[in-house]
C-alpha cells in the first residue's frame, strides 16, 4: 500500500526545504515594504545622520541611536570577547576533557536564560553598583555593555571551543614535542589554526549584541542622545523600536520599520561575514 | 630581559583560569540570585491563581497557559518543516547551488534579532493576514524564529547516522523514503528531539517577538485567535513598569526553572544519544 | 550454460579516473564466481555496479552494458529497487541495523509488503538456518542484532539477504574481518546456497576463492586479466600476471 509515490515525497520535502528561505524573503519583503517608502520620503541622509528624534514634531533622525548601538555593541565586545576567548582556550587546552564536557554545556545554559532576566539582574544589581561607585544614573551605556557582554559569552565560548577542538591533536603534539609550553603552543599553533572559527564566534556574538532588545531596554536608560561618557543613558536602535512600537501610528510607525531595515541590513552583512569565516574553517577541515 | 617561558605559562594559566572562573561565577550568581529572591514567592497558589490588579497581587496562572500554548503551537508548525528540510538537504539532494542558498538562508534566519521577528510577525500575521494579537500570530512568529535551530540540529543528527546503515537498507531494496522512515529517523531521533527541546527553551524565554504578536492579555484564552501573555512578557511588564518586584522575582524564578528543566533534559537526551552511539 | 549476468564493454569512472576498463564477462547461474585481485584493482567497484550501489557516488559514470537475465540494468526504465531485491549484497563490514535480530531479517520482506506473522517467522527460521546462524540465536530473536559477535553479525547480514529471496548474492570480502571458524561457517553456507542462487564473491583471500568458487576471475588495475574454471586458474593460468598474483609475488 503506497499513499504517496517516492517522487511525490521528494517534491513535498523539497517544498518544505524552501520554508526557511521563503520565511527570510517574506521578512525582508515586509520589513522593506514598510520601511523603505519612509526612507525615500524622509531622505536617507536626514534619517541616518540627524540626531533629532521627535515623533510628535515629525522629526525622525536615528543618528544618536546608531551611535548608541555601536557603542553598546563595542562595549559588549570589550567585555565579552576577551573573557570568552580566554575561557575557550582555558577549557580546551588546560582542563581535562571530561571536566570541559561538564563545564561547556553549563556555560551554554547561560544562553538559555531569557534576556529579560539578564536585564532584570542589570537593573537590580549592576545599575546600583555603578550609580554608587561611579555616579550617573546607573542605567547607562556601561551597564548595557556589561550585561550584553555577559549575554554573548556562551556564543563566543561554545563556537570557539568547537573550532579549537577541531585543530588536529597532531599539531599540538608536534609543538609540545619540540619543548614548547602549552601557552607557546596556543600562541604559535592553535590560534593560527582556529582563527577563523574564533572570529566567526565573535562576529556572531556581535550580531547577538546588536540585535538584543529587552535586556538593553531595561538597563540602558533609553534617553535619546549621543553619549559623552560610558555613564550616560542611551537608547539603541532595537530599544527604539520596542519602546514606541506599541503606540506608534502612521509615519511614526513607518519610521520604526525603517529603523528595522537598518538593523536588518547590518545583521545580514554580519552573518554573511561569519558564515564565510565558518565555511572557510569547514573547507580546511 | 627575557622572561622564562615557564613563568609566562604560569601567568597565562592564572589569567585564563580566572577568566573561566569569573564566567562560571557569573552564571551561578545569576541563577542563585533569581532563585533566592523568587523561590519564596512560588507556591501552589502563585501558580494556579489568576493575577489581580494587573499582576500586583495574585498568581500567574494565565501566563502559564500562554507559556505552554505559544511554544507548543510554534513546535507543531516548525518541527515538521525543519525536520523535513533537513531530511531533504541530507538525503534527497546533492550539494549544489540550491542547497547552498537554502543553507545561507537558514544561517541568516538564525541570526535575525527577535525584535525584527516581532516587527515582521506584527505586520504580516497580525495586520496583513488579520490574525490580530493572538496565540496564532505569536505561535507562527515563534515558529519562523526557531525553524533554523531545528533544521541545523536535525541535519547534524541525520548526518551522524552511519553511512553503512543507508547502504544496507538500499541494498535490501528500500527506497530513499523507506530508508529515512525505517533507519535514519529512528536513529537520529534523540538528536532531533534535542534541537526541538532547545527551541522550546528559546520560545519560552522570548519576549520581543511575542509581545508584538501575541499581545499581553491576562485573560485565559479560549481560542487561537485570543491574545495571551507569556511568563516572559509578564515578567518584563512587572519589572519594567515596577508593578511588583516580589511577583516579578517569582515569575522570573518560575521562568528560569522551566527553561533550565527543558534545557537539562535536552542535554540529558543528547548525552544518552552520544553514549548509545559509542 | 545459461548466464545470469552478461557484462559488455563495461567502463567505469570516478571523476575522470577510469577505474574499470573494458570488462566483458558472462556470469553463469547457480555457480559461485570468485573475484580475486590486489586491493585497488576495481573488484569492489565492479561488484557494486551489479546492483547499482555505485549510483550513490555522485561523481561516478558508467559506460557499456550490464544485462541481468537479458535486460540492461542501467536502462532508464529499469526499476532500481526491484534490481536490489533481486540482487542482494553482503558488505565487507558486518552491519547489523540497530534493531532486533528478527527485525533485521524481515527488513527486506516487510518493505515488500509482507506482514503476515506466520510467513515472516517462517522466513526468519529458513534464512537464519541457511546462514548457519539459527541454532545460535533462535532463543533470542528479540535482542538487538548489534549484540552479536562480528562473525554472527556477518551471517545475520547473509540471512537478511536470503530473506528477500533474491536470485543473486553479491559478497564483498565478507570474511575479511572474521575469525577462521566464522569464515568456515560462511563458506559452508555458500556451498549449500549455490544450488538456489548465483553467487559472486569478491575476496582478498585467494585461498578462499580456491576453496569455494566454481569459476574465478582475476582483476588487476581495473582490468579483468583472466577468467576461467577455478582449478584451471590456480593450476595453469594463461597470463603471467595471474600466475604472479596467485603465487604471491605481489598484492
mmCIF file of C-alpha atoms in Angstrom, chain A residues 1-282:
data_model
loop_
_atom_site.group_PDB
_atom_site.id
_atom_site.type_symbol
_atom_site.label_atom_id
_atom_site.label_comp_id
_atom_site.label_asym_id
_atom_site.label_seq_id
_atom_site.Cartn_x
_atom_site.Cartn_y
_atom_site.Cartn_z
ATOM 1 C CA UNK A 1 0.000 0.000 0.000
ATOM 2 C CA UNK A 2 1.519 3.253 -1.021
ATOM 3 C CA UNK A 3 -0.254 6.555 -0.455
ATOM 4 C CA UNK A 4 2.372 8.758 -1.995
ATOM 5 C CA UNK A 5 4.990 7.820 -4.544
ATOM 6 C CA UNK A 6 8.697 8.285 -3.957
ATOM 7 C CA UNK A 7 8.686 11.198 -6.401
ATOM 8 C CA UNK A 8 5.818 12.782 -4.536
ATOM 9 C CA UNK A 9 7.690 12.516 -1.253
ATOM 10 C CA UNK A 10 10.716 14.114 -2.820
ATOM 11 C CA UNK A 11 8.603 17.006 -4.086
ATOM 12 C CA UNK A 12 6.971 17.595 -0.717
ATOM 13 C CA UNK A 13 10.329 17.536 1.033
ATOM 14 C CA UNK A 14 11.752 19.958 -1.491
ATOM 15 C CA UNK A 15 8.872 22.340 -0.873
ATOM 16 C CA UNK A 16 9.444 22.270 2.876
ATOM 17 C CA UNK A 17 13.147 22.798 2.317
ATOM 18 C CA UNK A 18 12.311 26.190 0.914
ATOM 19 C CA UNK A 19 10.407 27.171 4.057
ATOM 20 C CA UNK A 20 13.377 28.806 5.760
ATOM 21 C CA UNK A 21 14.482 30.788 2.732
ATOM 22 C CA UNK A 22 10.911 31.838 1.942
ATOM 23 C CA UNK A 23 10.455 32.979 5.533
ATOM 24 C CA UNK A 24 13.623 35.045 5.201
ATOM 25 C CA UNK A 25 12.389 36.569 1.945
ATOM 26 C CA UNK A 26 8.957 37.281 3.452
ATOM 27 C CA UNK A 27 10.588 39.024 6.400
ATOM 28 C CA UNK A 28 12.804 41.064 4.108
ATOM 29 C CA UNK A 29 9.859 41.902 1.867
ATOM 30 C CA UNK A 30 7.551 43.073 4.645
ATOM 31 C CA UNK A 31 10.157 44.984 6.626
ATOM 32 C CA UNK A 32 11.426 46.668 3.473
ATOM 33 C CA UNK A 33 7.991 47.461 2.085
ATOM 34 C CA UNK A 34 7.032 49.148 5.361
ATOM 35 C CA UNK A 35 10.358 50.884 5.909
ATOM 36 C CA UNK A 36 11.794 51.804 2.532
ATOM 37 C CA UNK A 37 8.995 54.182 1.393
ATOM 38 C CA UNK A 38 9.573 56.164 4.568
ATOM 39 C CA UNK A 39 13.306 56.381 3.939
ATOM 40 C CA UNK A 40 12.674 57.667 0.414
ATOM 41 C CA UNK A 41 10.115 60.160 1.624
ATOM 42 C CA UNK A 42 12.119 61.432 4.569
ATOM 43 C CA UNK A 43 15.523 61.231 2.896
ATOM 44 C CA UNK A 44 18.215 58.715 3.739
ATOM 45 C CA UNK A 45 20.639 61.402 4.862
ATOM 46 C CA UNK A 46 18.244 63.073 7.294
ATOM 47 C CA UNK A 47 17.132 59.706 8.597
ATOM 48 C CA UNK A 48 20.593 58.300 9.212
ATOM 49 C CA UNK A 49 22.589 61.391 10.134
ATOM 50 C CA UNK A 50 20.276 63.573 12.161
ATOM 51 C CA UNK A 51 20.051 63.139 15.907
ATOM 52 C CA UNK A 52 16.655 64.692 16.296
ATOM 53 C CA UNK A 53 14.081 62.050 17.156
ATOM 54 C CA UNK A 54 10.836 63.825 17.973
ATOM 55 C CA UNK A 55 7.999 61.795 16.522
ATOM 56 C CA UNK A 56 5.350 64.303 17.661
ATOM 57 C CA UNK A 57 7.125 67.015 15.658
ATOM 58 C CA UNK A 58 7.661 64.717 12.680
ATOM 59 C CA UNK A 59 11.416 64.532 13.217
ATOM 60 C CA UNK A 60 12.904 61.114 12.745
ATOM 61 C CA UNK A 61 16.729 61.166 12.878
ATOM 62 C CA UNK A 62 18.278 57.983 14.246
ATOM 63 C CA UNK A 63 21.938 59.040 14.324
ATOM 64 C CA UNK A 64 22.126 59.103 18.127
ATOM 65 C CA UNK A 65 20.669 55.603 18.279
ATOM 66 C CA UNK A 66 23.066 54.287 15.651
ATOM 67 C CA UNK A 67 25.952 55.694 17.685
ATOM 68 C CA UNK A 68 24.489 54.231 20.868
ATOM 69 C CA UNK A 69 24.024 50.798 19.261
ATOM 70 C CA UNK A 70 27.609 50.848 18.039
ATOM 71 C CA UNK A 71 28.965 51.877 21.442
ATOM 72 C CA UNK A 72 26.916 49.324 23.316
ATOM 73 C CA UNK A 73 27.999 46.595 20.905
ATOM 74 C CA UNK A 74 31.608 47.737 21.085
ATOM 75 C CA UNK A 75 31.427 47.755 24.873
ATOM 76 C CA UNK A 76 29.899 44.286 24.892
ATOM 77 C CA UNK A 77 32.782 43.105 22.720
ATOM 78 C CA UNK A 78 35.346 44.598 25.114
ATOM 79 C CA UNK A 79 33.707 42.692 27.961
ATOM 80 C CA UNK A 80 32.698 39.506 26.204
ATOM 81 C CA UNK A 81 35.316 38.730 23.569
ATOM 82 C CA UNK A 82 38.498 38.565 25.714
ATOM 83 C CA UNK A 83 36.676 36.798 28.526
ATOM 84 C CA UNK A 84 35.031 34.342 26.161
ATOM 85 C CA UNK A 85 38.125 33.525 24.112
ATOM 86 C CA UNK A 86 40.253 33.185 27.285
ATOM 87 C CA UNK A 87 37.629 30.858 28.702
ATOM 88 C CA UNK A 88 37.559 28.810 25.483
ATOM 89 C CA UNK A 89 41.329 28.342 25.445
ATOM 90 C CA UNK A 90 41.496 27.509 29.132
ATOM 91 C CA UNK A 91 38.720 24.934 28.845
ATOM 92 C CA UNK A 92 40.015 23.290 25.694
ATOM 93 C CA UNK A 93 43.779 23.350 26.359
ATOM 94 C CA UNK A 94 44.370 23.318 30.109
ATOM 95 C CA UNK A 95 41.418 21.485 31.564
ATOM 96 C CA UNK A 96 40.942 17.702 31.301
ATOM 97 C CA UNK A 97 38.418 16.840 28.594
ATOM 98 C CA UNK A 98 35.888 15.257 30.924
ATOM 99 C CA UNK A 99 35.710 18.424 33.035
ATOM 100 C CA UNK A 100 35.385 20.515 29.873
ATOM 101 C CA UNK A 101 32.467 18.302 28.821
ATOM 102 C CA UNK A 102 30.683 19.265 32.024
ATOM 103 C CA UNK A 103 31.547 22.962 32.035
ATOM 104 C CA UNK A 104 30.818 23.667 28.363
ATOM 105 C CA UNK A 105 27.125 22.730 28.492
ATOM 106 C CA UNK A 106 26.832 24.547 31.800
ATOM 107 C CA UNK A 107 28.090 27.717 30.161
ATOM 108 C CA UNK A 108 25.800 27.096 27.200
ATOM 109 C CA UNK A 109 22.962 27.210 29.724
ATOM 110 C CA UNK A 110 23.750 30.911 30.079
ATOM 111 C CA UNK A 111 22.381 31.269 26.544
ATOM 112 C CA UNK A 112 19.099 29.701 27.586
ATOM 113 C CA UNK A 113 18.368 32.207 30.333
ATOM 114 C CA UNK A 114 15.749 34.611 28.958
ATOM 115 C CA UNK A 115 17.160 38.012 28.050
ATOM 116 C CA UNK A 116 14.607 39.768 30.254
ATOM 117 C CA UNK A 117 16.177 38.030 33.249
ATOM 118 C CA UNK A 118 19.590 39.410 32.330
ATOM 119 C CA UNK A 119 18.039 42.838 32.029
ATOM 120 C CA UNK A 120 16.425 42.475 35.413
ATOM 121 C CA UNK A 121 19.731 41.471 37.055
ATOM 122 C CA UNK A 122 21.220 44.542 35.390
ATOM 123 C CA UNK A 123 18.572 46.762 36.924
ATOM 124 C CA UNK A 124 18.577 45.228 40.388
ATOM 125 C CA UNK A 125 22.286 44.508 40.858
ATOM 126 C CA UNK A 126 24.554 46.131 38.319
ATOM 127 C CA UNK A 127 22.984 49.565 37.898
ATOM 128 C CA UNK A 128 23.020 50.389 41.651
ATOM 129 C CA UNK A 129 26.678 49.343 41.902
ATOM 130 C CA UNK A 130 27.590 51.632 39.003
ATOM 131 C CA UNK A 131 25.490 54.513 40.350
ATOM 132 C CA UNK A 132 27.005 54.284 43.820
ATOM 133 C CA UNK A 133 30.609 53.898 42.704
ATOM 134 C CA UNK A 134 30.918 55.940 39.528
ATOM 135 C CA UNK A 135 27.949 58.285 39.629
ATOM 136 C CA UNK A 136 25.472 58.926 36.834
ATOM 137 C CA UNK A 137 22.021 57.385 36.589
ATOM 138 C CA UNK A 138 23.295 53.814 36.739
ATOM 139 C CA UNK A 139 21.108 52.738 33.832
ATOM 140 C CA UNK A 140 23.724 53.503 31.221
ATOM 141 C CA UNK A 141 25.923 52.602 28.313
ATOM 142 C CA UNK A 142 28.276 50.899 30.776
ATOM 143 C CA UNK A 143 25.683 48.647 32.378
ATOM 144 C CA UNK A 144 24.220 47.756 28.965
ATOM 145 C CA UNK A 145 27.699 46.844 27.721
ATOM 146 C CA UNK A 146 28.443 44.635 30.708
ATOM 147 C CA UNK A 147 25.093 42.828 30.583
ATOM 148 C CA UNK A 148 25.360 42.286 26.811
ATOM 149 C CA UNK A 149 28.972 41.199 27.221
ATOM 150 C CA UNK A 150 27.832 38.506 29.629
ATOM 151 C CA UNK A 151 24.974 37.518 27.335
ATOM 152 C CA UNK A 152 27.243 36.868 24.357
ATOM 153 C CA UNK A 153 29.747 34.806 26.383
ATOM 154 C CA UNK A 154 28.092 31.447 25.695
ATOM 155 C CA UNK A 155 28.017 32.085 21.922
ATOM 156 C CA UNK A 156 31.688 33.019 21.851
ATOM 157 C CA UNK A 157 32.850 30.266 24.203
ATOM 158 C CA UNK A 158 30.857 27.482 22.606
ATOM 159 C CA UNK A 159 31.805 28.181 18.976
ATOM 160 C CA UNK A 160 35.423 28.975 19.901
ATOM 161 C CA UNK A 161 35.812 25.702 21.781
ATOM 162 C CA UNK A 162 34.395 23.818 18.806
ATOM 163 C CA UNK A 163 36.891 25.398 16.453
ATOM 164 C CA UNK A 164 39.821 24.944 18.869
ATOM 165 C CA UNK A 165 38.962 21.284 19.292
ATOM 166 C CA UNK A 166 38.833 20.940 15.516
ATOM 167 C CA UNK A 167 42.575 21.655 15.361
ATOM 168 C CA UNK A 168 44.224 18.256 14.870
ATOM 169 C CA UNK A 169 45.823 16.894 18.034
ATOM 170 C CA UNK A 170 48.943 16.104 15.995
ATOM 171 C CA UNK A 171 49.666 19.844 15.599
ATOM 172 C CA UNK A 172 49.735 20.272 19.359
ATOM 173 C CA UNK A 173 51.765 17.156 19.944
ATOM 174 C CA UNK A 174 54.242 18.270 17.300
ATOM 175 C CA UNK A 175 54.713 21.575 19.072
ATOM 176 C CA UNK A 176 54.819 20.140 22.590
ATOM 177 C CA UNK A 177 57.310 17.500 21.481
ATOM 178 C CA UNK A 178 59.671 20.308 20.444
ATOM 179 C CA UNK A 179 59.693 21.554 24.048
ATOM 180 C CA UNK A 180 57.076 24.323 23.756
ATOM 181 C CA UNK A 181 54.855 25.071 26.742
ATOM 182 C CA UNK A 182 51.093 24.783 26.307
ATOM 183 C CA UNK A 183 50.908 28.576 26.177
ATOM 184 C CA UNK A 184 53.542 28.759 23.440
ATOM 185 C CA UNK A 185 51.659 26.056 21.574
ATOM 186 C CA UNK A 186 48.483 28.102 21.845
ATOM 187 C CA UNK A 187 50.069 31.323 20.601
ATOM 188 C CA UNK A 188 52.147 29.724 17.864
ATOM 189 C CA UNK A 189 49.977 26.872 16.616
ATOM 190 C CA UNK A 190 46.429 26.614 17.928
ATOM 191 C CA UNK A 191 45.403 30.251 17.472
ATOM 192 C CA UNK A 192 46.524 30.238 13.863
ATOM 193 C CA UNK A 193 44.683 27.048 13.050
ATOM 194 C CA UNK A 194 41.448 28.026 14.803
ATOM 195 C CA UNK A 195 41.489 31.724 13.957
ATOM 196 C CA UNK A 196 38.596 31.834 11.505
ATOM 197 C CA UNK A 197 36.308 29.921 13.857
ATOM 198 C CA UNK A 198 37.112 32.246 16.738
ATOM 199 C CA UNK A 199 36.495 35.283 14.545
ATOM 200 C CA UNK A 200 33.199 33.785 13.428
ATOM 201 C CA UNK A 201 32.191 33.284 17.062
ATOM 202 C CA UNK A 202 32.958 36.920 17.838
ATOM 203 C CA UNK A 203 31.002 38.133 14.807
ATOM 204 C CA UNK A 204 28.006 36.010 15.786
ATOM 205 C CA UNK A 205 28.287 37.422 19.308
ATOM 206 C CA UNK A 206 28.401 40.880 17.745
ATOM 207 C CA UNK A 207 25.210 40.111 15.841
ATOM 208 C CA UNK A 208 23.516 38.979 19.009
ATOM 209 C CA UNK A 209 24.635 42.113 20.863
ATOM 210 C CA UNK A 210 23.383 44.481 18.153
ATOM 211 C CA UNK A 211 20.086 42.654 17.935
ATOM 212 C CA UNK A 212 19.389 42.255 21.649
ATOM 213 C CA UNK A 213 16.380 44.256 22.708
ATOM 214 C CA UNK A 214 14.699 43.539 26.007
ATOM 215 C CA UNK A 215 17.807 43.391 28.196
ATOM 216 C CA UNK A 216 19.046 46.639 26.692
ATOM 217 C CA UNK A 217 15.747 48.431 27.201
ATOM 218 C CA UNK A 218 15.879 47.543 30.855
ATOM 219 C CA UNK A 219 19.440 48.635 31.591
ATOM 220 C CA UNK A 220 20.449 51.325 29.092
ATOM 221 C CA UNK A 221 18.231 54.155 30.340
ATOM 222 C CA UNK A 222 16.730 54.860 26.905
ATOM 223 C CA UNK A 223 17.261 58.612 26.561
ATOM 224 C CA UNK A 224 17.900 59.683 23.002
ATOM 225 C CA UNK A 225 21.291 61.339 22.975
ATOM 226 C CA UNK A 226 24.795 60.850 21.728
ATOM 227 C CA UNK A 227 26.688 59.552 24.757
ATOM 228 C CA UNK A 228 29.646 61.544 26.022
ATOM 229 C CA UNK A 229 30.682 59.088 28.679
ATOM 230 C CA UNK A 230 30.077 55.451 29.480
ATOM 231 C CA UNK A 231 27.849 56.548 32.359
ATOM 232 C CA UNK A 232 25.330 58.306 30.082
ATOM 233 C CA UNK A 233 21.901 56.919 29.460
ATOM 234 C CA UNK A 234 21.457 55.746 25.839
ATOM 235 C CA UNK A 235 18.824 54.322 23.519
ATOM 236 C CA UNK A 236 19.739 51.698 20.922
ATOM 237 C CA UNK A 237 18.048 51.022 17.572
ATOM 238 C CA UNK A 238 16.367 47.887 18.894
ATOM 239 C CA UNK A 239 15.181 49.616 22.065
ATOM 240 C CA UNK A 240 13.747 52.442 19.979
ATOM 241 C CA UNK A 241 11.600 50.025 18.001
ATOM 242 C CA UNK A 242 10.372 48.075 21.008
ATOM 243 C CA UNK A 243 9.673 51.144 23.144
ATOM 244 C CA UNK A 244 7.499 53.001 20.651
ATOM 245 C CA UNK A 245 6.027 50.233 18.539
ATOM 246 C CA UNK A 246 3.072 49.663 20.857
ATOM 247 C CA UNK A 247 1.604 53.126 20.303
ATOM 248 C CA UNK A 248 3.152 54.359 17.032
ATOM 249 C CA UNK A 249 0.916 55.049 14.039
ATOM 250 C CA UNK A 250 1.297 56.410 10.544
ATOM 251 C CA UNK A 251 4.624 57.995 9.680
ATOM 252 C CA UNK A 252 5.972 57.249 13.148
ATOM 253 C CA UNK A 253 5.350 53.549 12.733
ATOM 254 C CA UNK A 254 6.941 53.581 9.298
ATOM 255 C CA UNK A 255 9.989 55.255 10.824
ATOM 256 C CA UNK A 256 10.258 52.394 13.296
ATOM 257 C CA UNK A 257 10.126 49.886 10.453
ATOM 258 C CA UNK A 258 12.793 51.924 8.693
ATOM 259 C CA UNK A 259 14.895 51.541 11.833
ATOM 260 C CA UNK A 260 14.258 47.806 11.469
ATOM 261 C CA UNK A 261 15.510 47.976 7.871
ATOM 262 C CA UNK A 262 18.814 49.472 9.049
ATOM 263 C CA UNK A 263 19.138 46.750 11.688
ATOM 264 C CA UNK A 264 18.220 44.015 9.205
ATOM 265 C CA UNK A 265 20.840 45.120 6.698
ATOM 266 C CA UNK A 266 23.575 45.308 9.341
ATOM 267 C CA UNK A 267 22.724 41.821 10.641
ATOM 268 C CA UNK A 268 22.653 40.237 7.182
ATOM 269 C CA UNK A 269 26.081 41.715 6.437
ATOM 270 C CA UNK A 270 27.494 40.449 9.744
ATOM 271 C CA UNK A 271 26.028 36.980 9.198
ATOM 272 C CA UNK A 272 27.423 36.774 5.702
ATOM 273 C CA UNK A 273 30.899 37.562 7.036
ATOM 274 C CA UNK A 274 30.525 34.998 9.814
ATOM 275 C CA UNK A 275 29.211 32.294 7.520
ATOM 276 C CA UNK A 276 32.118 32.860 5.113
ATOM 277 C CA UNK A 277 34.515 32.511 8.059
ATOM 278 C CA UNK A 278 32.825 29.318 9.245
ATOM 279 C CA UNK A 279 32.743 27.850 5.721
ATOM 280 C CA UNK A 280 36.455 28.554 5.402
ATOM 281 C CA UNK A 281 37.017 26.569 8.554
ATOM 282 C CA UNK A 282 34.934 23.681 7.256
#
